[in-house]
mmCIF file of C-alpha atoms in Angstrom:
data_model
loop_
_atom_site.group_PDB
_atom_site.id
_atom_site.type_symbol
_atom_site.label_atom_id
_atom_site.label_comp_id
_atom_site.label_asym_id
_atom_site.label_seq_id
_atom_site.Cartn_x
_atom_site.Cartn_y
_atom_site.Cartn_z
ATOM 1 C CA UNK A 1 53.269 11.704 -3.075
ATOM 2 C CA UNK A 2 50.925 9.244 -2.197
ATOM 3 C CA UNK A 3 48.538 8.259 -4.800
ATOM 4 C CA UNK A 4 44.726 8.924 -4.626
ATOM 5 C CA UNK A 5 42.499 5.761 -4.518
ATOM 6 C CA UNK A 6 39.424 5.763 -6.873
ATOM 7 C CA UNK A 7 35.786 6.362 -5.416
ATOM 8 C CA UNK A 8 34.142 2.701 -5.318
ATOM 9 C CA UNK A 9 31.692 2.372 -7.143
ATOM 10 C CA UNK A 10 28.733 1.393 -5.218
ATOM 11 C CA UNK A 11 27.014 -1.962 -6.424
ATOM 12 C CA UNK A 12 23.164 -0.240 -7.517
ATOM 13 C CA UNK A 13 19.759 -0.392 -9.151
ATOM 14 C CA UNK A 14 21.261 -0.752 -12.877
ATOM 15 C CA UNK A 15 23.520 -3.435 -11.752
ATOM 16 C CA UNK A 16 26.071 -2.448 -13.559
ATOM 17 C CA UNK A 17 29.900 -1.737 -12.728
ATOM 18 C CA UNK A 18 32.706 0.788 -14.214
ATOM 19 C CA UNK A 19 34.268 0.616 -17.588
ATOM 20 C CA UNK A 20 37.950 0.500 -15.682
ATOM 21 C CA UNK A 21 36.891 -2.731 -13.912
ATOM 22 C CA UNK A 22 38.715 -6.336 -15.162
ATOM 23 C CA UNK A 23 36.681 -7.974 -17.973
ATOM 24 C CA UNK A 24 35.401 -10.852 -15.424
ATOM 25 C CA UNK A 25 33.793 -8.114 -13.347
ATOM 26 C CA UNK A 26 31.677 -7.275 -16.395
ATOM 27 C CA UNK A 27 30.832 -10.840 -17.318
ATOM 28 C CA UNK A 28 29.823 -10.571 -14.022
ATOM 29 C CA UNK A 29 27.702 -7.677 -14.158
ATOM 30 C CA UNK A 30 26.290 -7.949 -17.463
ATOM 31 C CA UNK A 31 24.594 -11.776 -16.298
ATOM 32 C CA UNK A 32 24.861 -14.978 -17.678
ATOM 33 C CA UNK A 33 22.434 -17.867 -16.923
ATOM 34 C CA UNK A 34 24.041 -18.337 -13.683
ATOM 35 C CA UNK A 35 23.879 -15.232 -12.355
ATOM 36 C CA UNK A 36 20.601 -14.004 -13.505
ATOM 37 C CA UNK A 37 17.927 -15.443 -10.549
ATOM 38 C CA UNK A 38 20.757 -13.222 -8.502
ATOM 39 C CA UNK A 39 20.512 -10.519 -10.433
ATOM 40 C CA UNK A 40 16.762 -10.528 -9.974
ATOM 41 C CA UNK A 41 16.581 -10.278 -6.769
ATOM 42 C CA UNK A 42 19.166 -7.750 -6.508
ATOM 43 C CA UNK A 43 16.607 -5.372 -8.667
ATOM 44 C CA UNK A 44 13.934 -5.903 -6.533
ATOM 45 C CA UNK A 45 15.962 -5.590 -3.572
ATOM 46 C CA UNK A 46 17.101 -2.277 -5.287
ATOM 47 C CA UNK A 47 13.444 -1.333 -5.726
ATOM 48 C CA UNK A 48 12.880 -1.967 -2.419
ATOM 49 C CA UNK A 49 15.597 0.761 -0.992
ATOM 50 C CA UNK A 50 14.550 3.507 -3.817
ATOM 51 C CA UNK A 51 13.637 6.737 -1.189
ATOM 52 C CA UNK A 52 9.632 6.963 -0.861
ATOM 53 C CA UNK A 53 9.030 10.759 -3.008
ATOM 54 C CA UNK A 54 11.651 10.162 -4.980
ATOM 55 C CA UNK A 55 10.670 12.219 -8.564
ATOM 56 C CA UNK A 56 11.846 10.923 -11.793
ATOM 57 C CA UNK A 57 13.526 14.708 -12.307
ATOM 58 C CA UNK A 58 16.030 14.256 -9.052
ATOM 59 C CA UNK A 59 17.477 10.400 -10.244
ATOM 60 C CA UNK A 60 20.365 12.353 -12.246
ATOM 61 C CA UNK A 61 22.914 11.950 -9.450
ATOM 62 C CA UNK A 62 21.587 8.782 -8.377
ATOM 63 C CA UNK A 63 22.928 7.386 -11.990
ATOM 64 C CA UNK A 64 26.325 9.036 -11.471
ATOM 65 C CA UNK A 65 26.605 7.566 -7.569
ATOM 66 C CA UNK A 66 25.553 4.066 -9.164
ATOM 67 C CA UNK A 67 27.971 4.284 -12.888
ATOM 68 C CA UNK A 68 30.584 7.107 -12.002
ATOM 69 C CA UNK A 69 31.306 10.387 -13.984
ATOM 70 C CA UNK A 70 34.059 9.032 -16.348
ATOM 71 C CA UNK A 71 31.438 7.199 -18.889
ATOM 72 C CA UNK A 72 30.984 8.618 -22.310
ATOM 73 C CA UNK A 73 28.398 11.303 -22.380
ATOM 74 C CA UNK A 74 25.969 8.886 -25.084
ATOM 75 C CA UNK A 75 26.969 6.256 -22.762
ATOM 76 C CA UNK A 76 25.599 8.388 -20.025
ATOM 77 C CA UNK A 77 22.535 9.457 -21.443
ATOM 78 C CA UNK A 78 21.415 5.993 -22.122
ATOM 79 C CA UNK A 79 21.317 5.267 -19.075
ATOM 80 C CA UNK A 80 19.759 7.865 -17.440
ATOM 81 C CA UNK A 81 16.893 7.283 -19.853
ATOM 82 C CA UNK A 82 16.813 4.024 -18.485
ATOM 83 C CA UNK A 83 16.982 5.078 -15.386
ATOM 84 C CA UNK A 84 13.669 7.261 -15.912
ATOM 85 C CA UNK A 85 12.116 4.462 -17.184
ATOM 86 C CA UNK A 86 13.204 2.503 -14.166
ATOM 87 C CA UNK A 87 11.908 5.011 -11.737
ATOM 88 C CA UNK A 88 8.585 5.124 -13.464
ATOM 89 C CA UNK A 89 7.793 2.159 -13.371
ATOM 90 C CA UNK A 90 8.836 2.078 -9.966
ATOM 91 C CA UNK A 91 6.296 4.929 -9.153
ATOM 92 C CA UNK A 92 3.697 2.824 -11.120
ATOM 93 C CA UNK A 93 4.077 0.106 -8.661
ATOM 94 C CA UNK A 94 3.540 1.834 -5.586
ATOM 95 C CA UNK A 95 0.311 3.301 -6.979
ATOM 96 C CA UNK A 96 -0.844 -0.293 -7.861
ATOM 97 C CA UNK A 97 0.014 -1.750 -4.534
ATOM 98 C CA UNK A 98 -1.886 1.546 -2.286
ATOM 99 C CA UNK A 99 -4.816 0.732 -5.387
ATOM 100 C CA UNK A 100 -4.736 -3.034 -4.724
ATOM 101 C CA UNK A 101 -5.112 -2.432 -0.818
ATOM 102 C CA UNK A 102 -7.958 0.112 -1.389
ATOM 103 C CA UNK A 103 -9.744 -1.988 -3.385
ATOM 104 C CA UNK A 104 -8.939 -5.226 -1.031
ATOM 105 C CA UNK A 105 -10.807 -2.939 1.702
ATOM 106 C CA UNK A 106 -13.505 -2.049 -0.334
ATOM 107 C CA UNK A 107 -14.129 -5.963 -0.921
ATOM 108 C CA UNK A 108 -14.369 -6.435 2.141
ATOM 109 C CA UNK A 109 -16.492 -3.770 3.316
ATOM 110 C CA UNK A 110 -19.294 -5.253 0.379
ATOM 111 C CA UNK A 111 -19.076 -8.598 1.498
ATOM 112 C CA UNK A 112 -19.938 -7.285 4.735
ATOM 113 C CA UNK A 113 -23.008 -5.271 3.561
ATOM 114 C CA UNK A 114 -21.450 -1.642 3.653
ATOM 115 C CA UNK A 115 -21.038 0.397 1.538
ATOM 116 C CA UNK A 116 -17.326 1.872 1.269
ATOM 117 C CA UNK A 117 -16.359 5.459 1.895
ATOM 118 C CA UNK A 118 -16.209 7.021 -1.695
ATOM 119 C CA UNK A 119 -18.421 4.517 -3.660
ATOM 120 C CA UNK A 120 -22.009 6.135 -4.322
ATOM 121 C CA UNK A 121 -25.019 5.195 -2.767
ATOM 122 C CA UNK A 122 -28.242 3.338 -4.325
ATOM 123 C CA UNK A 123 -30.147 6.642 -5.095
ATOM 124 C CA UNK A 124 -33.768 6.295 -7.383
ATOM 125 C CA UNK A 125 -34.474 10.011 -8.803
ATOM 126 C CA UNK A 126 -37.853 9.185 -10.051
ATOM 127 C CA UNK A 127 -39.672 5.965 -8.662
ATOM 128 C CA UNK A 128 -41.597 3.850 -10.923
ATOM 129 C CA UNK A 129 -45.200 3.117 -10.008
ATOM 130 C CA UNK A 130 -43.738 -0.657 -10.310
ATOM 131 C CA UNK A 131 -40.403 -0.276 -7.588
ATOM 132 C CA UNK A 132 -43.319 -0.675 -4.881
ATOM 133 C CA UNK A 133 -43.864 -4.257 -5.732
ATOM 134 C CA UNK A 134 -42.117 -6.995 -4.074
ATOM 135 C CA UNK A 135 -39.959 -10.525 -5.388
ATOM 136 C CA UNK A 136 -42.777 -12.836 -5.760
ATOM 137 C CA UNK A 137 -40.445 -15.837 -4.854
ATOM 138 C CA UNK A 138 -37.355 -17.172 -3.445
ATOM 139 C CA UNK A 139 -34.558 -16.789 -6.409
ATOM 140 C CA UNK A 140 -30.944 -17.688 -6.341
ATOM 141 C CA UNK A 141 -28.412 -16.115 -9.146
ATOM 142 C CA UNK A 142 -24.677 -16.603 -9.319
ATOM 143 C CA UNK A 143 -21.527 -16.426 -11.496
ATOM 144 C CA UNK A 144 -19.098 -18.660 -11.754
ATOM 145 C CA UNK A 145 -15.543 -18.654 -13.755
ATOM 146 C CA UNK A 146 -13.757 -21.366 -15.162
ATOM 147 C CA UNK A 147 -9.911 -21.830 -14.286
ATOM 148 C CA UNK A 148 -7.527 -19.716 -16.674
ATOM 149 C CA UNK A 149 -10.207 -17.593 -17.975
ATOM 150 C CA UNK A 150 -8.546 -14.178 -17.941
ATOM 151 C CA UNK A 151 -9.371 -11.592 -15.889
ATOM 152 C CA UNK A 152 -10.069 -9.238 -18.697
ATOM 153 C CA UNK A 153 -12.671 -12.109 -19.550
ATOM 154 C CA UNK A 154 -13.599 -12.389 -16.319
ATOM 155 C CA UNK A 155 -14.201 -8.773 -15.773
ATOM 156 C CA UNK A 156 -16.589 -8.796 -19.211
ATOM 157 C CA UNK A 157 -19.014 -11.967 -17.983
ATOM 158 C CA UNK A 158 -19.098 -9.987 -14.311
ATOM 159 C CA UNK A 159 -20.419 -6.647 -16.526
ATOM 160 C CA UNK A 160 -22.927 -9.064 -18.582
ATOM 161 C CA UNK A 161 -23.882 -11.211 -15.227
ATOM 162 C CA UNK A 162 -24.825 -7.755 -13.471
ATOM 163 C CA UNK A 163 -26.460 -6.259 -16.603
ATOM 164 C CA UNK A 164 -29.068 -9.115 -16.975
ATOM 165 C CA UNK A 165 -29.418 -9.255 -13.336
ATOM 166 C CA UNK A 166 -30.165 -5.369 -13.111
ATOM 167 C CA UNK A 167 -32.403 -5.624 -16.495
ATOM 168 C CA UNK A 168 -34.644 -8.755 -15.027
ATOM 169 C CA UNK A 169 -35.442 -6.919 -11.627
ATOM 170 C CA UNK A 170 -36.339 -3.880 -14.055
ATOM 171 C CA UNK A 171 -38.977 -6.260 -16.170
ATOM 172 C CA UNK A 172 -40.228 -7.096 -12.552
ATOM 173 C CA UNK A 173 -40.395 -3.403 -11.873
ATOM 174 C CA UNK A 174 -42.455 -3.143 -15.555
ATOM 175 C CA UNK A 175 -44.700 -6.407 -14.689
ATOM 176 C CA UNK A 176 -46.127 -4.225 -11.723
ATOM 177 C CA UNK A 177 -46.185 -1.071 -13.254
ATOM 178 C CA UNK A 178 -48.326 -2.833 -15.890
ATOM 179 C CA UNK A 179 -50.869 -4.474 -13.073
ATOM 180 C CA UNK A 180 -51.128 -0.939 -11.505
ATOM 181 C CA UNK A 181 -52.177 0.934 -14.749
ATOM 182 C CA UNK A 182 -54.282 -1.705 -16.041
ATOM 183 C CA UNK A 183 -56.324 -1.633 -12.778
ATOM 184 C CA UNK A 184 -56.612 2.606 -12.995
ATOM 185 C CA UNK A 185 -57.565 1.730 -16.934
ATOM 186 C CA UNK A 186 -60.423 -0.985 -15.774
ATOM 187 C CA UNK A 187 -63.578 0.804 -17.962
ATOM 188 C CA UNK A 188 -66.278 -0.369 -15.097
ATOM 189 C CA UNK A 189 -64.214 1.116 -12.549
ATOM 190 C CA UNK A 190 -63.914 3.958 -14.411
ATOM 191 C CA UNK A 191 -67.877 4.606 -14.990
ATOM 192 C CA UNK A 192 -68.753 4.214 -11.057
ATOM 193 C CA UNK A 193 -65.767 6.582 -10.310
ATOM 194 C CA UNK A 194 -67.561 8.952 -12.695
ATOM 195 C CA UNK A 195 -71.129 8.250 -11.176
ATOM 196 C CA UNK A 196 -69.569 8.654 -7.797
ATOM 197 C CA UNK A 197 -68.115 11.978 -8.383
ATOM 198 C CA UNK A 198 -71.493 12.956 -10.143
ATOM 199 C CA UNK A 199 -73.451 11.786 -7.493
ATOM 200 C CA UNK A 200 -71.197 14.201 -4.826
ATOM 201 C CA UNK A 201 -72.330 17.326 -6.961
ATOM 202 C CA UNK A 202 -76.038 16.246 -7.063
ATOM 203 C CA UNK A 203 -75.601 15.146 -10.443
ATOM 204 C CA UNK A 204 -77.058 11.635 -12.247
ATOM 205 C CA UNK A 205 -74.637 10.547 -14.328
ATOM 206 C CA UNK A 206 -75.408 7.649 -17.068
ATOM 207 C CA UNK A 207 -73.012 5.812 -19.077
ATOM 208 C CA UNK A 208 -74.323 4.554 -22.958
#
């Protein structure tokens, strides 16, 4: 009776190899310094073949294809928590790349003086008497980071840069509200409007 050869084990995403395997195998597969840059890129070569729609709820048999059926069942279970944990933050990463090209488009669509599908437009509800004025003069204002500030840095002088920006071009708004109501308040303009309006009606109107 011929005897039945064992199932290879195929070489997967955990990078690990059966418990029946020669000890060098494991040295092997559990990575020294040597071996470690190779195991690298055999994880992200792994990520690379994961099935697109793969959920983290159908990656059970995927552990037993890539670590057999014979491993203890504690043994087992440690490694398919891993392997959730794997395939999450697999998941993760394909969101972040489709989020990084969205918002490389978006960039680009801005610099271009568009505004990008989804992004709201400018809207004023309730117009000032001021947002009719105009920039009395040429200005110039910019941001500039230094090398190996952090992004998260970055990201808070962008929100202060744009906040005095947007609160200076309101004070301009206010300067020119405050010319237009001081001219409707102007007392002697006032009196002849009244005069005027008396005079209409066949009416003298005096002032004290």
């Amino acid at each position: 009776m011929e005897e039945e050869e064992p199932d290879a084990q195929p070489e997967g995403i955990l990078g690990l190899v059966p418990i029946d395997q020669p000890a060098d195998a494991m040295a092997v597969a559990g990575g020294g310094a040597a071996s470690s840059e190779s195991n690298k890129r055999a994880r992200v070569d792994d990520a690379r073949r994961i099935p697109a729609g793969v959920q983290v709820d159908e990656w059970d048999p995927l552990v037993k294809r890539v670590v057999g059926t014979s491993l203890p069942p504690y043994v087992f279970q440690r490694l398919k928590e891993k392997q959730k944990s794997f395939a999450e933050d697999v998941e993760k990463l394909v969101a972040a790349r489709a989020k990084h090209e969205t918002l490389q488009h978006k960039v680009r669509e801005l610099e271009a003086g568009r505004l990008p599908k989804g992004e709201k437009e400018f809207i004023v509800k309730k117009p000032s008497p001021g947002s009719s004025g105009i920039v009395k003069e040429d200005s110039v204002y910019s941001i500039a980071f230094n090398r190996n500030t952090s992004l998260q840095d970055a990201k808070k002088q962008a929100y202060m840069f744009h906040m005095q920006l947007q609160r200076r071009i309101d004070m301009w708004i206010k300067e020119k509200e405050v010319d237009v109501i001081e001219e409707k308040t102007d007392f002697n303009i006032f009196t002849n409007e009244c005069m005027a309006i008396g005079t209409q009606h066949g009416q003298v109107v005096t002032t004290k």
